[in-house]
Amino acid sequence: MQQSPLDLLIKFFGYRSFRPGQREIIDAVISGRDVVVLMPTGGGKSVCYQIPALHMEGCAIVVSPLIALMEDQATALIANGVPAAAIHSGRSDADNLRAIEAAIAGRIKLIYISPERLVADIDTWLTRVKINLFAIDEAHCISQWGHDFRPVYTQLSFIKQKYPSTPIMALTATADKLTRDDIIRQLNLQSPLRWIGSFDRPNLSLDVQPGSTKKSRVATVQRLIRQYPNDSGIVYTLSRAAAEEFNEALLRLGFRSCVYHAGLSAAERSEAQRAFTNGDVQAVCATIAFGMGIDKSNIRWVVHNNLPGNIESYYQEIGRAGRDGLPARTILFYSMQDLIMRRHFLEESGQPGIANEKLDWMQRYAESQICRRRVLLSYFGESMEHDCGNCDVCLNPPSRFDGTILVQKAASAVLRTGSQVGIFLLNDILRGSARAEIIRKGFDKIKTYGVGRDLSTNEWNAYIAQMIQLGLLEIAFDDANHLRVTDYGMRVVRGEATVELAYYVARAPKSARGKAKEQIKISTDPTEQLLEQLKAVRKSIAAADNIPAYMVFSDASLLDMAKRRPATMEEFMLVNGVGERKGVRFGKKFITAIRKFEGLTATMPQGTTYKETLILHNAGVPLGEMAQIKGISTETVLGHIARLIDEDMITNFASYIARKDYETIIGAFKAQGDAAWEKLKEDYSTGLLRVARSIYHYHQRKENG
Ligand code: ADP
Ligand code: ZN
């Protein structure tokens, strides 16, 4: 019996519905089509290949460059009852071999593998595995246009040659259009579905604080920790020294904090990672090396002590916060020195081209006078036509004016040159410059030449930057950085939309902006009180099972639990993020805590409990384990099973009684009627006899139609 994608989502992951895009992507893969998935970190990419892997016969191969992440994903899947394995150089040969054998035997649904290993193994044991899908995670690594090129990825083109009819799914959180095209070309994808998910992560607040001193930076982080004392966050720094310094400052203030950078030994690094994942520290002060392999969904804040080199990296780093969808805060400390240093690095690198353009965008973001989220989204090619209300610019807006006419002037100039000018040339045209290039190209003849003489070059530069940030103009990186007018820009040109621009102000160091209200609060809200208790339960389970807390349940699941307060197993199964496996495994402890909180008896009521047995049955839990989980005897469980068979709720009962026993029991019943009962009791338990009788009645009901 094949289960539908939605059934699988509910059963294994405990989610009641798909997120935007997941359904379309899954359907495409199941029908055999290649897919490119572009979704932000936390968007829910994993489900897109995990569900097809479960739905289709065979096993999916997931290529991932990050060993820690592979390991984590495989562990998380196993916790959800999905047979998965990771194969890479970080595991022992014996472990890898065991996984390979299981895969060949068809006992594994997802194999996470490093690209190096895939390249090496494609002609050996992999030929003996029934592969239903190749998922290429972090697919931007294949492209030199991306910001994280890895040469080994370029060898993956052989997949399509060897497996022409197996779908390939390329997934990434960071790829501009050039990189996307490159992914498709290099993997040789066949008219793939391109799914470009929204990059909007409305739960992340965006805040840029220019020119802060060291002391005020530490104070800002201090406020964040106080706001989320039981959760954690990351401070990213550029240098190891700065990470150490920040860490010491936090330790001096009495917070639990640690460092993570490339100067530590491997053991120290994995200890820091462990402490962070398990929630033992409130902050980790790290160079960019940290966080790649971390799948922790309840990171509540991310602070950048230095300006990142490009928007992709920045967005990926802040995207590590709030993956559970609950509010999370991000702060970027911006200084001119950082910018100058970055430019300097690029000059020295000898190949400043693309990297410089990417840094320009980062600067535009940091200096933006308009909603920062609109800037971010326009970078990823999304035009958002309203302000977000959750960034520092929206919360402290600079004064604005109706800029419609300026946009019309600039956009029509772009159109009249046939989109053959970049920012500087456009500026010159608008200001009526008589530069030789302008005359030579005939731009002095176009109607908009000189229409912006009233403004200075600096003003125009600022306004053109805003137009790009707002998604009215875009830069064609594949066409000599010429400007193009977007659809949104065209609507303004045609007078169908108006635009507000922020007044240009000559840049002086800004004073610290108004800060959001932050206090330490002791909660009196019952939901929050219960939530804290549920977190404690989660922590003790995680410690006992030796898995990170978020792998038990995410914060979002706990919050839903605190709101619903399930008092029975059936209610518990409805909590968001509770699949069958974890429901069965962890449910009782949470329900007990909730029942106590509600002033109910700690054990679950009788009468409904046989339905809980059904949940365990459906999850494939063996009889002995059912009794253990429920804290009742196997006899009682068998009584439940009999009743469930009577009610036609269980029809696959082979695991409860051996065929031979069944035939003996029913034979005696048929021959002697109820008189057989006493005699049979000597050899069989009452529970087993009741199950046999129920099965017999079941068959009779079926025969009689
Ligand atoms: P990505 O790989 O895109 O960064 P993940 O696959 O890790 O994102 O998903 C982010 C979070 O969203 C995870 O906690 C995941 O379990 C959750 N999630 C995924 N799909 C759904 C869904 N349909 N409903 C609710 N939560 C979901
Ligand atoms: Zn905003």
PDB file of C-alpha atoms and ligand atoms in Angstrom, residues 371-373 387-391 394, ligand 2:
ATOM      1  CA  CYS A 371      13.312  48.979   4.517  1.00  0.00           C
ATOM      2  CA  ARG A 372      16.220  46.561   4.794  1.00  0.00           C
ATOM      3  CA  ARG A 373      14.131  43.553   3.962  1.00  0.00           C
ATOM      4  CA  ASP A 387       7.765  47.913   4.019  1.00  0.00           C
ATOM      5  CA  CYS A 388       8.318  45.075   6.473  1.00  0.00           C
ATOM      6  CA  GLY A 389       7.780  46.798   9.807  1.00  0.00           C
ATOM      7  CA  ASN A 390      10.411  44.553  11.400  1.00  0.00           C
ATOM      8  CA  CYS A 391      13.699  46.276  10.584  1.00  0.00           C
ATOM      9  CA  CYS A 394      10.956  50.680   9.326  1.00  0.00           C
TER      10      CYS A 394
HETATM   11 ZN    ZN B   2      11.606  46.963   7.012  1.00  0.00          ZN
END
